[in-house]
Short mmCIF file of C-alpha atoms and ligand atoms in Angstrom, two decimals:
data_model
loop_
_atom_site.label_atom_id
_atom_site.label_comp_id
_atom_site.label_asym_id
_atom_site.label_seq_id
_atom_site.Cartn_x
_atom_site.Cartn_y
_atom_site.Cartn_z
CA MET A 272 -33.87 311.39 282.92
CA SER A 273 -31.46 313.90 281.47
CA PHE A 274 -28.86 315.58 283.67
CA THR A 275 -28.67 319.37 283.38
CA ILE A 276 -25.70 321.47 284.47
CA ALA A 277 -26.14 325.25 284.74
CA ILE A 278 -23.03 327.40 284.66
CA ASP A 279 -23.27 331.15 285.15
CA GLY A 280 -20.86 333.97 285.77
CA PRO A 281 -19.61 337.38 284.63
CA ALA A 282 -17.72 338.15 281.40
CA ALA A 283 -14.46 336.28 280.78
CA SER A 284 -14.64 334.36 284.07
CA GLY A 285 -13.68 331.12 282.32
CA LYS A 286 -17.20 329.70 282.39
CA GLY A 287 -17.26 328.94 278.66
CA THR A 288 -14.01 326.96 278.74
CA VAL A 289 -15.09 325.10 281.86
CA ALA A 290 -18.56 324.38 280.44
CA LYS A 291 -17.09 322.93 277.25
CA ALA A 292 -14.65 320.72 279.16
CA VAL A 293 -17.30 319.51 281.62
CA ALA A 294 -19.59 318.60 278.72
CA GLN A 295 -16.77 316.72 277.03
CA HIS A 296 -15.85 314.89 280.25
CA PHE A 297 -19.39 313.59 280.81
CA GLY A 298 -20.33 313.18 277.14
CA PHE A 299 -23.05 315.84 277.40
CA HIS A 300 -24.34 318.44 274.94
CA HIS A 301 -23.08 322.01 275.42
CA LEU A 302 -24.72 325.35 274.67
CA ASP A 303 -22.90 328.67 275.05
CA THR A 304 -26.04 330.79 275.51
CA GLY A 305 -24.01 334.00 275.09
CA LEU A 306 -23.89 333.17 271.39
CA LEU A 307 -27.66 333.65 271.16
CA TYR A 308 -27.42 337.22 272.44
CA ARG A 309 -24.27 337.85 270.39
CA ALA A 310 -26.01 336.68 267.21
CA VAL A 311 -28.95 339.02 267.87
CA GLY A 312 -26.49 341.83 268.71
CA LYS A 313 -24.66 341.33 265.44
CA LYS A 314 -27.85 341.42 263.39
CA VAL A 315 -29.05 344.55 265.15
CA LEU A 316 -25.72 346.29 264.50
CA ALA A 317 -25.91 345.37 260.84
CA ARG A 318 -29.47 346.67 260.53
CA LYS A 319 -29.41 349.75 262.74
CA PRO A 320 -25.97 350.97 263.73
CA GLY A 321 -26.14 353.56 266.49
CA GLY A 322 -29.47 352.64 268.08
CA PHE A 323 -32.48 350.43 267.55
CA PRO A 324 -36.05 350.02 268.74
CA PRO A 325 -36.58 346.99 271.05
CA GLU A 326 -39.14 345.52 268.61
CA VAL A 327 -36.45 345.19 265.93
CA ALA A 328 -34.20 343.20 268.29
CA GLU A 329 -37.14 341.04 269.40
CA LYS A 330 -38.06 340.23 265.81
CA LEU A 331 -34.48 339.28 265.00
CA ALA A 332 -34.31 337.08 268.12
CA LYS A 333 -37.45 335.22 267.05
CA ALA A 334 -35.96 334.57 263.60
CA LEU A 335 -32.61 333.24 264.88
CA THR A 336 -31.42 329.95 263.35
CA PRO A 337 -28.67 327.51 264.44
CA LYS A 338 -26.62 328.76 261.48
CA ASP A 339 -26.45 332.23 263.05
CA LEU A 340 -24.68 330.74 266.10
CA ALA A 341 -21.92 329.22 263.97
CA ASP A 342 -20.72 332.66 262.84
CA GLY A 343 -17.01 332.88 263.73
CA GLY A 344 -17.05 336.66 264.19
CA LEU A 345 -19.35 336.79 267.21
CA ARG A 346 -16.66 337.43 269.82
CA ALA A 347 -15.66 340.91 268.57
CA PRO A 348 -15.87 343.67 271.26
CA ASP A 349 -18.56 345.71 269.45
CA ILE A 350 -20.73 342.59 269.36
CA SER A 351 -20.12 341.90 273.08
CA LYS A 352 -21.52 345.34 273.84
CA ALA A 353 -24.48 344.99 271.48
CA ALA A 354 -25.19 341.53 272.97
CA SER A 355 -25.46 342.92 276.48
CA GLN A 356 -27.69 345.74 275.23
CA VAL A 357 -30.14 343.45 273.45
CA ALA A 358 -29.98 341.02 276.41
CA ALA A 359 -31.62 343.65 278.60
CA ILE A 360 -34.74 343.68 276.37
CA PRO A 361 -37.42 341.41 277.91
CA GLY A 362 -38.90 340.48 274.50
CA VAL A 363 -35.49 339.30 273.26
CA ARG A 364 -34.98 337.08 276.33
CA ALA A 365 -38.51 335.68 276.03
CA ALA A 366 -37.92 334.77 272.37
CA LEU A 367 -34.88 332.67 273.32
CA ILE A 368 -36.29 330.77 276.32
CA SER A 369 -37.90 327.77 274.67
CA PHE A 370 -34.84 326.92 272.55
CA GLN A 371 -32.66 326.90 275.69
CA LYS A 372 -35.14 324.88 277.78
CA THR A 373 -35.48 322.27 275.04
CA PHE A 374 -31.70 322.07 274.66
CA ALA A 375 -31.32 321.53 278.42
CA LYS A 376 -33.54 318.43 278.39
CA GLN A 377 -31.44 316.42 275.93
CA GLU A 378 -30.19 312.96 276.86
CA PRO A 379 -27.90 311.94 278.41
CA GLY A 380 -27.28 315.45 279.71
CA ALA A 381 -26.62 319.08 278.82
CA VAL A 382 -24.37 321.88 280.01
CA LEU A 383 -25.56 325.45 279.43
CA ASP A 384 -23.46 328.48 280.30
CA GLY A 385 -24.61 332.08 280.56
CA ARG A 386 -25.96 334.57 283.09
CA ASP A 387 -29.43 333.32 284.05
CA ILE A 388 -29.23 329.57 283.52
CA GLY A 389 -29.40 328.56 287.19
CA THR A 390 -31.91 331.26 288.09
CA VAL A 391 -34.34 331.44 285.13
CA ILE A 392 -33.72 328.93 282.32
CA CYS A 393 -32.98 325.79 284.38
CA PRO A 394 -33.93 326.49 288.01
CA GLY A 395 -34.20 322.72 288.57
CA ALA A 396 -30.73 321.89 287.18
CA ALA A 397 -28.99 318.93 288.85
CA VAL A 398 -25.84 320.99 289.37
CA LYS A 399 -25.35 324.76 289.34
CA LEU A 400 -21.97 326.44 289.23
CA PHE A 401 -21.23 330.15 289.50
CA ILE A 402 -17.82 330.83 288.02
CA THR A 403 -16.18 334.14 288.74
CA ALA A 404 -12.78 335.86 288.98
CA ARG A 405 -11.51 339.32 289.92
CA PRO A 406 -12.21 341.97 287.22
CA ASP A 407 -8.48 342.61 286.56
CA VAL A 408 -7.86 338.90 286.02
CA ARG A 409 -10.83 338.57 283.68
CA ALA A 410 -9.76 341.64 281.70
CA LYS A 411 -6.22 340.27 281.36
CA ARG A 412 -7.53 336.97 279.97
CA ARG A 413 -9.86 338.67 277.50
CA PHE A 414 -7.12 341.15 276.51
CA GLN A 415 -4.72 338.29 275.68
CA GLU A 416 -7.43 336.54 273.68
CA LEU A 417 -8.48 339.63 271.68
CA ARG A 418 -4.93 340.91 271.08
CA LYS A 419 -4.36 337.98 268.75
CA THR A 420 -6.67 339.54 266.19
CA ASP A 421 -6.54 343.23 267.12
CA THR A 422 -3.15 344.67 268.11
CA THR A 423 -4.57 348.17 268.62
CA LEU A 424 -6.57 347.12 271.71
CA THR A 425 -5.41 348.33 275.13
CA PHE A 426 -5.84 346.56 278.46
CA GLU A 427 -7.70 349.60 279.84
CA THR A 428 -10.30 349.48 277.05
CA VAL A 429 -10.92 345.78 277.60
CA LEU A 430 -11.25 346.27 281.39
CA ALA A 431 -13.67 349.18 280.91
CA ASP A 432 -15.77 347.16 278.41
CA ILE A 433 -15.99 344.20 280.80
CA GLN A 434 -16.95 346.38 283.77
CA ASP A 435 -19.51 348.25 281.70
CA ARG A 436 -21.06 344.95 280.55
CA ASP A 437 -21.04 343.41 284.06
CA THR A 438 -22.81 346.47 285.45
CA ARG A 439 -25.48 346.31 282.74
CA ASP A 440 -25.89 342.53 283.12
CA ARG A 441 -26.30 342.77 286.92
CA ALA A 442 -28.57 345.83 286.89
CA ARG A 443 -31.17 344.81 284.30
CA SER A 444 -34.60 343.99 285.65
CA THR A 445 -35.22 340.86 283.55
CA ALA A 446 -33.04 337.85 284.42
CA PRO A 447 -30.02 339.76 285.76
CA LEU A 448 -26.65 338.09 286.28
CA ALA A 449 -26.88 336.55 289.75
CA GLN A 450 -25.67 333.51 291.65
CA ALA A 451 -28.52 331.08 292.36
CA ASP A 452 -28.93 330.26 296.07
CA ASP A 453 -28.01 326.64 295.42
CA ALA A 454 -25.07 327.29 293.07
CA VAL A 455 -21.52 326.29 294.00
CA LEU A 456 -19.12 329.22 293.68
CA ILE A 457 -15.78 328.68 291.92
CA ASP A 458 -13.37 331.62 291.90
CA THR A 459 -10.83 331.07 289.12
CA SER A 460 -8.70 334.17 289.89
CA ASP A 461 -5.81 332.01 291.09
CA LEU A 462 -6.56 328.87 289.08
CA ASP A 463 -5.30 328.05 285.61
CA ILE A 464 -7.61 326.46 283.02
CA GLN A 465 -6.80 322.90 284.02
CA ALA A 466 -7.33 323.54 287.74
CA SER A 467 -10.63 325.32 287.05
CA ILE A 468 -11.84 322.32 285.02
CA VAL A 469 -10.76 319.86 287.71
CA ALA A 470 -12.65 321.88 290.37
CA ALA A 471 -15.83 321.98 288.27
CA VAL A 472 -15.71 318.32 287.27
CA ALA A 473 -15.28 317.35 290.95
CA VAL A 474 -18.44 319.23 291.96
CA VAL A 475 -20.45 317.64 289.15
CA GLU A 476 -19.02 314.17 289.77
CA ARG A 477 -20.21 314.19 293.40
CA VAL A 478 -23.80 314.72 292.30
CA TYR A 479 -23.61 312.59 289.15
CA SER A 480 -22.21 309.50 290.84
CA ALA A 481 -24.82 309.71 293.63
CA ARG A 482 -27.85 310.09 291.33
O1 CDP B 165 -17.90 335.31 276.86
P1 CDP B 165 -18.41 336.41 277.73
O2 CDP B 165 -18.56 335.99 279.15
O3 CDP B 165 -17.66 337.69 277.58
O4 CDP B 165 -19.87 336.78 277.18
P2 CDP B 165 -21.06 335.83 276.71
O5 CDP B 165 -21.28 334.76 277.71
O6 CDP B 165 -20.84 335.44 275.29
O7 CDP B 165 -22.32 336.83 276.78
C1 CDP B 165 -22.40 338.02 276.02
C2 CDP B 165 -23.52 338.88 276.60
O8 CDP B 165 -24.77 338.19 276.41
C3 CDP B 165 -23.45 339.12 278.11
O9 CDP B 165 -22.72 340.29 278.44
C4 CDP B 165 -24.91 339.20 278.53
O10 CDP B 165 -25.41 340.50 278.43
C5 CDP B 165 -25.64 338.36 277.51
N1 CDP B 165 -26.06 337.05 278.05
C6 CDP B 165 -27.22 337.01 278.79
O11 CDP B 165 -27.82 338.04 279.07
N2 CDP B 165 -27.71 335.82 279.25
C7 CDP B 165 -27.08 334.68 278.98
N3 CDP B 165 -27.61 333.53 279.41
C8 CDP B 165 -25.87 334.70 278.25
C9 CDP B 165 -25.38 335.91 277.80
#
């Protein structure tokens, strides 16, 4: 039976880096589910800048292909915002469920990271992690990452964008960002990348070796 690991958490908490490393450590498949919403967000922005009817976003979500996820430009701030806006549309989320569920069942195992993996997509996951960090720490990390390509960005803008997105992600009625009851919390505020990975691998290893 395949082994599914669900990793959730707010923006720039380090969940993506940890998810990738955990997948590599165990030889599992990895899906960054944020890319699905980012890809829809990008298409919506291209079609209807400045506002869009939910049906348009839903249609674009249904037509998404793996090639759309390979787009290198998906991490731009305007796309982050559009992603969290389309992610609040129930029809968009519904259109993306079966792809994620199928991905999660792959042998020998799969790691999915996002907002609703432990609560909605894979409620029966073998291991659930909720990775978080203080907002100022998360904004600093994202600021350093984005500054490489955009030197006009300020720390304050990045912090405001992250807080705005977290609020929207937690407040939406369909599949809000939330820690599953049985998820293990890892706060990476005072951990570097390596220590965060070690902490996550240790939690998974306990369950994996006892299965
Ligand atoms: O990398 P970062 O944490 O900044 O964002 P992401 O994981 O790429 O997700 C981008 C946006 O997609 C989030 O702000 C959420 O609104 C949405 N998302 C979601 O609703 N559900 C998921 N499973 C993953 C992402």
